[in-house]
Amino acid sequence: MAITAADVSKLRKMTGAGMMDCKKALQEANGDFDKATQIIRKKGQAVASKRADREASEGIVLAKASHDRTKGFMIVLNCETDFVAKNDNFVKFAESILDLSLENQPANLDELKSLTLGGKTVSDAVTEQIGIIGEKLDLSFYDMIDSTQVTAYIHPGNKLASMIGLNKIVSDEQIGKDVAMQVAAMSPVAVDKDDISQEVQDREIEIGKEQARREGKPEQILEKIAMGKLNKFFKEYTLLNQDFVKEHKKTIKQYLQEKDKDLTVTGFVRFGLKN
């Protein structure tokens, strides 16, 4: 059966595969578009199998708030090279997965992978893209946040993103953005002191004591020194107690209370790809 340029173009629009791959698939399928589509998908599975041992350490991190700003969603789609991570088609594919998460609000990554995207599961769609792109891809992370008001922030370059929830609706969008940027820049581990488990606090106290002991400090003051180090840990790693990066003379808690005395952060999500 003769394969026309129009046939090839049609299959390319259906699958996103390259022109030659579409032509070969149509030839193998004797012009049957359904079979040709399956051939392209199987090629993706074959490429995925061959590249299974590759490290997909590049990629993009995307985050977005729902239209009513009460929920936020974040995904990470990995690839092998920065060249692919910056490719428009790769970015659009990742954005389509993020938009799907906004529409369906899956509870976890497995649920997201099982959703339907373009007539196939997200998992199968990722495998299909492996065949098209020729690199190992991995949808490695998904999370969501639910609060009275949510702000999402993506750092330029799509390598780092954050989402924060506020306990009240604020008209000034810059407030949420400032806090989300703080999370992105300073990588806190918890919102406030009370969110740090007793196990972690005890560990930090023991580390502080051991450090002081090695420095030759008297045994009777080790506890006091360790508590000082614990308070420093709180200031460095709990969001509300961190110095505000835009105004170092105030903490994030003070910054928020200046806007509204009852305003605070209910939670956050942060993900950054390692360089």
PDB file of C-alpha atoms in Angstrom:
ATOM      1  CA  MET A   1       0.000   0.000   0.000  1.00  0.00           C
ATOM      2  CA  ALA A   2       1.346   3.436  -0.940  1.00  0.00           C
ATOM      3  CA  ILE A   3       1.933   5.712   2.051  1.00  0.00           C
ATOM      4  CA  THR A   4       1.279   9.368   1.290  1.00  0.00           C
ATOM      5  CA  ALA A   5       2.810  12.429   2.898  1.00  0.00           C
ATOM      6  CA  ALA A   6      -0.648  13.264   4.250  1.00  0.00           C
ATOM      7  CA  ASP A   7      -0.795   9.858   5.970  1.00  0.00           C
ATOM      8  CA  VAL A   8       2.590  10.429   7.565  1.00  0.00           C
ATOM      9  CA  SER A   9       1.584  13.909   8.694  1.00  0.00           C
ATOM     10  CA  LYS A  10      -1.656  12.589  10.194  1.00  0.00           C
ATOM     11  CA  LEU A  11       0.156   9.903  12.205  1.00  0.00           C
ATOM     12  CA  ARG A  12       2.716  12.421  13.362  1.00  0.00           C
ATOM     13  CA  LYS A  13      -0.055  14.654  14.720  1.00  0.00           C
ATOM     14  CA  MET A  14      -1.584  11.624  16.450  1.00  0.00           C
ATOM     15  CA  THR A  15       1.625  10.423  18.113  1.00  0.00           C
ATOM     16  CA  GLY A  16       4.186  13.217  18.042  1.00  0.00           C
ATOM     17  CA  ALA A  17       6.737  10.810  16.559  1.00  0.00           C
ATOM     18  CA  GLY A  18       9.248  11.824  13.883  1.00  0.00           C
ATOM     19  CA  MET A  19       8.356  11.777  10.187  1.00  0.00           C
ATOM     20  CA  MET A  20      10.573   8.784   9.326  1.00  0.00           C
ATOM     21  CA  ASP A  21       9.313   6.795  12.341  1.00  0.00           C
ATOM     22  CA  CYS A  22       5.730   7.480  11.241  1.00  0.00           C
ATOM     23  CA  LYS A  23       6.446   6.476   7.661  1.00  0.00           C
ATOM     24  CA  LYS A  24       8.122   3.222   8.715  1.00  0.00           C
ATOM     25  CA  ALA A  25       5.298   2.419  11.149  1.00  0.00           C
ATOM     26  CA  LEU A  26       2.655   2.983   8.468  1.00  0.00           C
ATOM     27  CA  GLN A  27       4.565   0.844   6.010  1.00  0.00           C
ATOM     28  CA  GLU A  28       4.868  -1.956   8.560  1.00  0.00           C
ATOM     29  CA  ALA A  29       1.151  -1.632   9.407  1.00  0.00           C
ATOM     30  CA  ASN A  30       0.080  -1.499   5.732  1.00  0.00           C
ATOM     31  CA  GLY A  31      -1.517   1.890   6.308  1.00  0.00           C
ATOM     32  CA  ASP A  32      -3.516   0.894   9.394  1.00  0.00           C
ATOM     33  CA  PHE A  33      -3.285   3.887  11.734  1.00  0.00           C
ATOM     34  CA  ASP A  34      -4.222   1.951  14.875  1.00  0.00           C
ATOM     35  CA  LYS A  35      -1.545  -0.662  14.197  1.00  0.00           C
ATOM     36  CA  ALA A  36       0.975   2.046  13.298  1.00  0.00           C
ATOM     37  CA  THR A  37       0.264   3.780  16.591  1.00  0.00           C
ATOM     38  CA  GLN A  38       0.857   0.508  18.447  1.00  0.00           C
ATOM     39  CA  ILE A  39       4.142   0.025  16.592  1.00  0.00           C
ATOM     40  CA  ILE A  40       5.324   3.458  17.722  1.00  0.00           C
ATOM     41  CA  ARG A  41       4.266   2.716  21.302  1.00  0.00           C
ATOM     42  CA  LYS A  42       6.118  -0.612  21.237  1.00  0.00           C
ATOM     43  CA  LYS A  43       9.179   1.197  19.954  1.00  0.00           C
ATOM     44  CA  GLY A  44       8.947   3.443  22.999  1.00  0.00           C
ATOM     45  CA  GLN A  45       8.821   0.389  25.259  1.00  0.00           C
ATOM     46  CA  ALA A  46      11.851  -1.089  23.499  1.00  0.00           C
ATOM     47  CA  VAL A  47      13.827   2.125  23.866  1.00  0.00           C
ATOM     48  CA  ALA A  48      12.749   2.345  27.509  1.00  0.00           C
ATOM     49  CA  SER A  49      14.035  -1.183  28.113  1.00  0.00           C
ATOM     50  CA  LYS A  50      17.376  -0.407  26.477  1.00  0.00           C
ATOM     51  CA  ARG A  51      17.819   2.773  28.506  1.00  0.00           C
ATOM     52  CA  ALA A  52      16.549   1.399  31.807  1.00  0.00           C
ATOM     53  CA  ASP A  53      20.006   1.594  33.382  1.00  0.00           C
ATOM     54  CA  ARG A  54      20.539   5.213  32.327  1.00  0.00           C
ATOM     55  CA  GLU A  55      20.316   7.981  34.904  1.00  0.00           C
ATOM     56  CA  ALA A  56      17.471  10.427  34.268  1.00  0.00           C
ATOM     57  CA  SER A  57      18.909  13.169  36.459  1.00  0.00           C
ATOM     58  CA  GLU A  58      17.915  16.148  34.320  1.00  0.00           C
ATOM     59  CA  GLY A  59      14.355  17.299  33.748  1.00  0.00           C
ATOM     60  CA  ILE A  60      11.875  19.913  34.900  1.00  0.00           C
ATOM     61  CA  VAL A  61       9.929  20.737  38.037  1.00  0.00           C
ATOM     62  CA  LEU A  62       6.525  22.343  37.520  1.00  0.00           C
ATOM     63  CA  ALA A  63       3.964  23.645  40.014  1.00  0.00           C
ATOM     64  CA  LYS A  64       0.579  25.276  39.604  1.00  0.00           C
ATOM     65  CA  ALA A  65      -2.303  26.457  41.761  1.00  0.00           C
ATOM     66  CA  SER A  66      -5.929  25.653  40.971  1.00  0.00           C
ATOM     67  CA  HIS A  67      -8.187  28.395  39.620  1.00  0.00           C
ATOM     68  CA  ASP A  68      -9.701  29.022  43.053  1.00  0.00           C
ATOM     69  CA  ARG A  69      -6.201  28.967  44.589  1.00  0.00           C
ATOM     70  CA  THR A  70      -7.182  26.470  47.285  1.00  0.00           C
ATOM     71  CA  LYS A  71      -4.965  23.669  45.962  1.00  0.00           C
ATOM     72  CA  GLY A  72      -1.523  23.388  44.439  1.00  0.00           C
ATOM     73  CA  PHE A  73       0.044  20.618  42.376  1.00  0.00           C
ATOM     74  CA  MET A  74       3.654  19.761  41.572  1.00  0.00           C
ATOM     75  CA  ILE A  75       5.269  17.232  39.257  1.00  0.00           C
ATOM     76  CA  VAL A  76       8.826  16.300  38.296  1.00  0.00           C
ATOM     77  CA  LEU A  77       9.505  14.805  34.869  1.00  0.00           C
ATOM     78  CA  ASN A  78      13.073  13.583  34.480  1.00  0.00           C
ATOM     79  CA  CYS A  79      15.130  13.049  31.344  1.00  0.00           C
ATOM     80  CA  GLU A  80      18.805  12.353  30.631  1.00  0.00           C
ATOM     81  CA  THR A  81      20.048  15.642  29.209  1.00  0.00           C
ATOM     82  CA  ASP A  82      19.507  19.345  29.734  1.00  0.00           C
ATOM     83  CA  PHE A  83      19.034  19.669  25.967  1.00  0.00           C
ATOM     84  CA  VAL A  84      15.822  17.615  26.164  1.00  0.00           C
ATOM     85  CA  ALA A  85      14.727  19.354  29.385  1.00  0.00           C
ATOM     86  CA  LYS A  86      14.676  22.647  27.477  1.00  0.00           C
ATOM     87  CA  ASN A  87      12.881  21.213  24.432  1.00  0.00           C
ATOM     88  CA  ASP A  88       9.475  22.852  23.897  1.00  0.00           C
ATOM     89  CA  ASN A  89       7.718  19.547  23.203  1.00  0.00           C
ATOM     90  CA  PHE A  90       9.117  17.995  26.371  1.00  0.00           C
ATOM     91  CA  VAL A  91       7.997  21.008  28.417  1.00  0.00           C
ATOM     92  CA  LYS A  92       4.521  20.929  26.842  1.00  0.00           C
ATOM     93  CA  PHE A  93       4.234  17.216  27.589  1.00  0.00           C
ATOM     94  CA  ALA A  94       5.139  17.846  31.241  1.00  0.00           C
ATOM     95  CA  GLU A  95       2.647  20.723  31.378  1.00  0.00           C
ATOM     96  CA  SER A  96      -0.082  18.425  30.044  1.00  0.00           C
ATOM     97  CA  ILE A  97       0.581  16.020  32.926  1.00  0.00           C
ATOM     98  CA  LEU A  98       0.463  18.878  35.425  1.00  0.00           C
ATOM     99  CA  ASP A  99      -2.828  20.148  33.966  1.00  0.00           C
ATOM    100  CA  LEU A 100      -4.215  16.614  34.189  1.00  0.00           C
ATOM    101  CA  SER A 101      -3.352  16.542  37.880  1.00  0.00           C
ATOM    102  CA  LEU A 102      -5.234  19.822  38.382  1.00  0.00           C
ATOM    103  CA  GLU A 103      -8.295  18.407  36.647  1.00  0.00           C
ATOM    104  CA  ASN A 104      -8.352  15.072  38.480  1.00  0.00           C
ATOM    105  CA  GLN A 105      -6.518  15.782  41.755  1.00  0.00           C
ATOM    106  CA  PRO A 106      -4.992  12.304  42.181  1.00  0.00           C
ATOM    107  CA  ALA A 107      -4.041  11.296  45.712  1.00  0.00           C
ATOM    108  CA  ASN A 108      -0.547  10.090  44.837  1.00  0.00           C
ATOM    109  CA  LEU A 109       1.946   9.437  42.046  1.00  0.00           C
ATOM    110  CA  ASP A 110       0.565   5.996  41.203  1.00  0.00           C
ATOM    111  CA  GLU A 111      -2.920   7.437  40.744  1.00  0.00           C
ATOM    112  CA  LEU A 112      -1.537  10.163  38.491  1.00  0.00           C
ATOM    113  CA  LYS A 113       0.283   7.597  36.355  1.00  0.00           C
ATOM    114  CA  SER A 114      -2.948   5.639  35.902  1.00  0.00           C
ATOM    115  CA  LEU A 115      -4.975   8.629  34.645  1.00  0.00           C
ATOM    116  CA  THR A 116      -5.820   8.871  30.955  1.00  0.00           C
ATOM    117  CA  LEU A 117      -3.857  11.315  28.812  1.00  0.00           C
ATOM    118  CA  GLY A 118      -4.534  11.413  25.087  1.00  0.00           C
ATOM    119  CA  GLY A 119      -6.292   8.051  25.060  1.00  0.00           C
ATOM    120  CA  LYS A 120      -3.644   6.209  27.082  1.00  0.00           C
ATOM    121  CA  THR A 121      -2.453   6.126  30.678  1.00  0.00           C
ATOM    122  CA  VAL A 122       0.081   8.711  31.760  1.00  0.00           C
ATOM    123  CA  SER A 123       2.530   5.857  32.348  1.00  0.00           C
ATOM    124  CA  ASP A 124       2.089   4.636  28.763  1.00  0.00           C
ATOM    125  CA  ALA A 125       2.292   8.197  27.457  1.00  0.00           C
ATOM    126  CA  VAL A 126       5.685   8.612  29.169  1.00  0.00           C
ATOM    127  CA  THR A 127       6.874   5.336  27.621  1.00  0.00           C
ATOM    128  CA  GLU A 128       5.671   6.500  24.204  1.00  0.00           C
ATOM    129  CA  GLN A 129       7.625   9.742  24.602  1.00  0.00           C
ATOM    130  CA  ILE A 130      10.759   7.715  25.348  1.00  0.00           C
ATOM    131  CA  GLY A 131      10.474   6.219  21.869  1.00  0.00           C
ATOM    132  CA  ILE A 132       9.903   9.646  20.329  1.00  0.00           C
ATOM    133  CA  ILE A 133      12.645  11.478  22.226  1.00  0.00           C
ATOM    134  CA  GLY A 134      15.138   8.608  22.509  1.00  0.00           C
ATOM    135  CA  GLU A 135      16.019   9.268  26.164  1.00  0.00           C
ATOM    136  CA  LYS A 136      14.972   7.654  29.400  1.00  0.00           C
ATOM    137  CA  LEU A 137      12.109   9.626  30.967  1.00  0.00           C
ATOM    138  CA  ASP A 138      10.703   9.217  34.458  1.00  0.00           C
ATOM    139  CA  LEU A 139       7.704  10.847  36.103  1.00  0.00           C
ATOM    140  CA  SER A 140       9.405  10.672  39.484  1.00  0.00           C
ATOM    141  CA  PHE A 141       7.498  13.010  41.803  1.00  0.00           C
ATOM    142  CA  TYR A 142       4.002  14.303  42.418  1.00  0.00           C
ATOM    143  CA  ASP A 143       2.554  16.148  45.383  1.00  0.00           C
ATOM    144  CA  MET A 144      -0.297  18.458  46.184  1.00  0.00           C
ATOM    145  CA  ILE A 145      -1.153  20.973  48.882  1.00  0.00           C
ATOM    146  CA  ASP A 146      -4.581  22.049  50.124  1.00  0.00           C
ATOM    147  CA  SER A 147      -5.173  25.286  52.052  1.00  0.00           C
ATOM    148  CA  THR A 148      -7.279  28.435  52.253  1.00  0.00           C
ATOM    149  CA  GLN A 149      -4.977  30.075  49.715  1.00  0.00           C
ATOM    150  CA  VAL A 150      -2.129  28.467  47.775  1.00  0.00           C
ATOM    151  CA  THR A 151       0.698  30.074  45.821  1.00  0.00           C
ATOM    152  CA  ALA A 152       2.953  28.167  43.444  1.00  0.00           C
ATOM    153  CA  TYR A 153       6.372  29.375  42.306  1.00  0.00           C
ATOM    154  CA  ILE A 154       8.665  28.012  39.591  1.00  0.00           C
ATOM    155  CA  HIS A 155      12.225  29.301  39.617  1.00  0.00           C
ATOM    156  CA  PRO A 156      13.490  30.381  36.171  1.00  0.00           C
ATOM    157  CA  GLY A 157      14.870  27.363  34.336  1.00  0.00           C
ATOM    158  CA  ASN A 158      12.267  24.900  35.654  1.00  0.00           C
ATOM    159  CA  LYS A 159      14.761  23.140  37.934  1.00  0.00           C
ATOM    160  CA  LEU A 160      13.204  24.226  41.217  1.00  0.00           C
ATOM    161  CA  ALA A 161       9.641  24.882  42.357  1.00  0.00           C
ATOM    162  CA  SER A 162       7.718  25.441  45.571  1.00  0.00           C
ATOM    163  CA  MET A 163       4.146  25.752  46.804  1.00  0.00           C
ATOM    164  CA  ILE A 164       2.914  27.308  50.038  1.00  0.00           C
ATOM    165  CA  GLY A 165      -0.441  27.400  51.779  1.00  0.00           C
ATOM    166  CA  LEU A 166      -1.744  30.351  53.801  1.00  0.00           C
ATOM    167  CA  ASN A 167      -4.461  30.152  56.450  1.00  0.00           C
ATOM    168  CA  LYS A 168      -6.262  33.245  55.139  1.00  0.00           C
ATOM    169  CA  ILE A 169      -7.119  34.824  51.799  1.00  0.00           C
ATOM    170  CA  VAL A 170      -4.882  37.802  51.041  1.00  0.00           C
ATOM    171  CA  SER A 171      -5.510  40.211  48.179  1.00  0.00           C
ATOM    172  CA  ASP A 172      -1.828  41.029  47.722  1.00  0.00           C
ATOM    173  CA  GLU A 173      -0.448  38.154  45.633  1.00  0.00           C
ATOM    174  CA  GLN A 174       3.118  39.267  46.355  1.00  0.00           C
ATOM    175  CA  ILE A 175       2.812  37.989  49.926  1.00  0.00           C
ATOM    176  CA  GLY A 176       2.320  34.404  48.848  1.00  0.00           C
ATOM    177  CA  LYS A 177       4.982  34.736  46.177  1.00  0.00           C
ATOM    178  CA  ASP A 178       7.492  36.122  48.694  1.00  0.00           C
ATOM    179  CA  VAL A 179       6.965  33.151  51.010  1.00  0.00           C
ATOM    180  CA  ALA A 180       7.075  30.626  48.155  1.00  0.00           C
ATOM    181  CA  MET A 181      10.335  32.167  46.947  1.00  0.00           C
ATOM    182  CA  GLN A 182      11.662  31.955  50.512  1.00  0.00           C
ATOM    183  CA  VAL A 183      10.911  28.220  50.540  1.00  0.00           C
ATOM    184  CA  ALA A 184      12.626  27.802  47.183  1.00  0.00           C
ATOM    185  CA  ALA A 185      15.714  29.754  48.243  1.00  0.00           C
ATOM    186  CA  MET A 186      16.179  28.595  51.838  1.00  0.00           C
ATOM    187  CA  SER A 187      14.871  25.002  51.752  1.00  0.00           C
ATOM    188  CA  PRO A 188      13.251  24.811  55.216  1.00  0.00           C
ATOM    189  CA  VAL A 189      12.404  21.384  56.652  1.00  0.00           C
ATOM    190  CA  ALA A 190       9.272  22.436  58.560  1.00  0.00           C
ATOM    191  CA  VAL A 191       6.881  25.355  58.991  1.00  0.00           C
ATOM    192  CA  ASP A 192       7.615  26.020  62.692  1.00  0.00           C
ATOM    193  CA  LYS A 193       9.404  24.584  65.726  1.00  0.00           C
ATOM    194  CA  ASP A 194       6.428  22.478  66.774  1.00  0.00           C
ATOM    195  CA  ASP A 195       6.567  20.667  63.433  1.00  0.00           C
ATOM    196  CA  ILE A 196      10.030  19.266  64.189  1.00  0.00           C
ATOM    197  CA  SER A 197       9.636  15.824  65.740  1.00  0.00           C
ATOM    198  CA  GLN A 198      11.003  15.202  69.228  1.00  0.00           C
ATOM    199  CA  GLU A 199      13.262  12.538  67.718  1.00  0.00           C
ATOM    200  CA  VAL A 200      14.908  15.099  65.453  1.00  0.00           C
ATOM    201  CA  GLN A 201      15.217  17.604  68.300  1.00  0.00           C
ATOM    202  CA  ASP A 202      16.841  14.991  70.543  1.00  0.00           C
ATOM    203  CA  ARG A 203      19.247  14.088  67.764  1.00  0.00           C
ATOM    204  CA  GLU A 204      20.236  17.732  67.254  1.00  0.00           C
ATOM    205  CA  ILE A 205      20.775  18.150  71.004  1.00  0.00           C
ATOM    206  CA  GLU A 206      23.054  15.100  71.099  1.00  0.00           C
ATOM    207  CA  ILE A 207      24.983  16.368  68.083  1.00  0.00           C
ATOM    208  CA  GLY A 208      25.373  19.743  69.801  1.00  0.00           C
ATOM    209  CA  LYS A 209      26.618  18.137  72.998  1.00  0.00           C
ATOM    210  CA  GLU A 210      29.119  15.968  71.154  1.00  0.00           C
ATOM    211  CA  GLN A 211      30.468  18.928  69.201  1.00  0.00           C
ATOM    212  CA  ALA A 212      30.899  20.949  72.399  1.00  0.00           C
ATOM    213  CA  ARG A 213      32.498  17.968  74.129  1.00  0.00           C
ATOM    214  CA  ARG A 214      35.063  17.620  71.325  1.00  0.00           C
ATOM    215  CA  GLU A 215      35.824  21.336  71.673  1.00  0.00           C
ATOM    216  CA  GLY A 216      36.719  20.724  75.309  1.00  0.00           C
ATOM    217  CA  LYS A 217      33.750  22.501  76.873  1.00  0.00           C
ATOM    218  CA  PRO A 218      32.933  21.603  80.539  1.00  0.00           C
ATOM    219  CA  GLU A 219      30.364  18.804  80.957  1.00  0.00           C
ATOM    220  CA  GLN A 220      28.043  20.942  83.097  1.00  0.00           C
ATOM    221  CA  ILE A 221      27.413  23.460  80.304  1.00  0.00           C
ATOM    222  CA  LEU A 222      27.007  21.018  77.418  1.00  0.00           C
ATOM    223  CA  GLU A 223      23.202  21.024  77.717  1.00  0.00           C
ATOM    224  CA  LYS A 224      23.048  24.822  77.549  1.00  0.00           C
ATOM    225  CA  ILE A 225      25.345  24.898  74.525  1.00  0.00           C
ATOM    226  CA  ALA A 226      23.336  22.167  72.807  1.00  0.00           C
ATOM    227  CA  MET A 227      20.065  24.043  73.379  1.00  0.00           C
ATOM    228  CA  GLY A 228      21.634  27.116  71.831  1.00  0.00           C
ATOM    229  CA  LYS A 229      22.559  25.063  68.781  1.00  0.00           C
ATOM    230  CA  LEU A 230      19.022  23.655  68.649  1.00  0.00           C
ATOM    231  CA  ASN A 231      17.579  27.174  68.593  1.00  0.00           C
ATOM    232  CA  LYS A 232      19.983  28.014  65.778  1.00  0.00           C
ATOM    233  CA  PHE A 233      18.717  24.924  63.943  1.00  0.00           C
ATOM    234  CA  PHE A 234      15.130  26.165  64.360  1.00  0.00           C
ATOM    235  CA  LYS A 235      16.082  29.574  62.970  1.00  0.00           C
ATOM    236  CA  GLU A 236      17.878  28.134  59.970  1.00  0.00           C
ATOM    237  CA  TYR A 237      15.506  25.318  59.041  1.00  0.00           C
ATOM    238  CA  THR A 238      11.964  26.262  60.119  1.00  0.00           C
ATOM    239  CA  LEU A 239      10.248  28.590  57.660  1.00  0.00           C
ATOM    240  CA  LEU A 240       8.526  30.989  60.048  1.00  0.00           C
ATOM    241  CA  ASN A 241      11.717  31.521  62.050  1.00  0.00           C
ATOM    242  CA  GLN A 242      14.042  32.027  59.084  1.00  0.00           C
ATOM    243  CA  ASP A 243      15.279  35.507  58.275  1.00  0.00           C
ATOM    244  CA  PHE A 244      13.254  36.896  55.383  1.00  0.00           C
ATOM    245  CA  VAL A 245      15.601  36.827  52.375  1.00  0.00           C
ATOM    246  CA  LYS A 246      14.322  40.199  51.129  1.00  0.00           C
ATOM    247  CA  GLU A 247      14.606  41.898  54.540  1.00  0.00           C
ATOM    248  CA  HIS A 248      17.081  40.189  56.847  1.00  0.00           C
ATOM    249  CA  LYS A 249      16.062  42.231  59.897  1.00  0.00           C
ATOM    250  CA  LYS A 250      12.754  40.375  60.179  1.00  0.00           C
ATOM    251  CA  THR A 251      11.667  36.751  60.176  1.00  0.00           C
ATOM    252  CA  ILE A 252       9.021  35.288  57.880  1.00  0.00           C
ATOM    253  CA  LYS A 253       6.647  35.176  60.863  1.00  0.00           C
ATOM    254  CA  GLN A 254       7.188  38.900  61.477  1.00  0.00           C
ATOM    255  CA  TYR A 255       6.764  39.680  57.772  1.00  0.00           C
ATOM    256  CA  LEU A 256       3.403  37.884  57.689  1.00  0.00           C
ATOM    257  CA  GLN A 257       2.180  39.423  60.937  1.00  0.00           C
ATOM    258  CA  GLU A 258       2.947  42.877  59.584  1.00  0.00           C
ATOM    259  CA  LYS A 259       0.461  42.125  56.787  1.00  0.00           C
ATOM    260  CA  ASP A 260      -2.131  40.492  59.073  1.00  0.00           C
ATOM    261  CA  LYS A 261      -1.526  39.601  62.723  1.00  0.00           C
ATOM    262  CA  ASP A 262      -3.276  36.222  62.267  1.00  0.00           C
ATOM    263  CA  LEU A 263      -1.666  35.309  58.926  1.00  0.00           C
ATOM    264  CA  THR A 264       0.553  32.226  58.867  1.00  0.00           C
ATOM    265  CA  VAL A 265       1.720  29.340  56.687  1.00  0.00           C
ATOM    266  CA  THR A 266      -0.144  26.051  56.876  1.00  0.00           C
ATOM    267  CA  GLY A 267       2.279  23.971  54.811  1.00  0.00           C
ATOM    268  CA  PHE A 268       4.666  23.888  51.871  1.00  0.00           C
ATOM    269  CA  VAL A 269       6.144  21.629  49.215  1.00  0.00           C
ATOM    270  CA  ARG A 270       9.556  22.129  47.597  1.00  0.00           C
ATOM    271  CA  PHE A 271      11.498  20.169  45.012  1.00  0.00           C
ATOM    272  CA  GLY A 272      14.802  21.021  43.350  1.00  0.00           C
ATOM    273  CA  LEU A 273      16.763  18.964  40.864  1.00  0.00           C
ATOM    274  CA  LYS A 274      20.342  18.350  41.953  1.00  0.00           C
ATOM    275  CA  ASN A 275      22.952  20.040  39.812  1.00  0.00           C
TER     276      ASN A 275
END
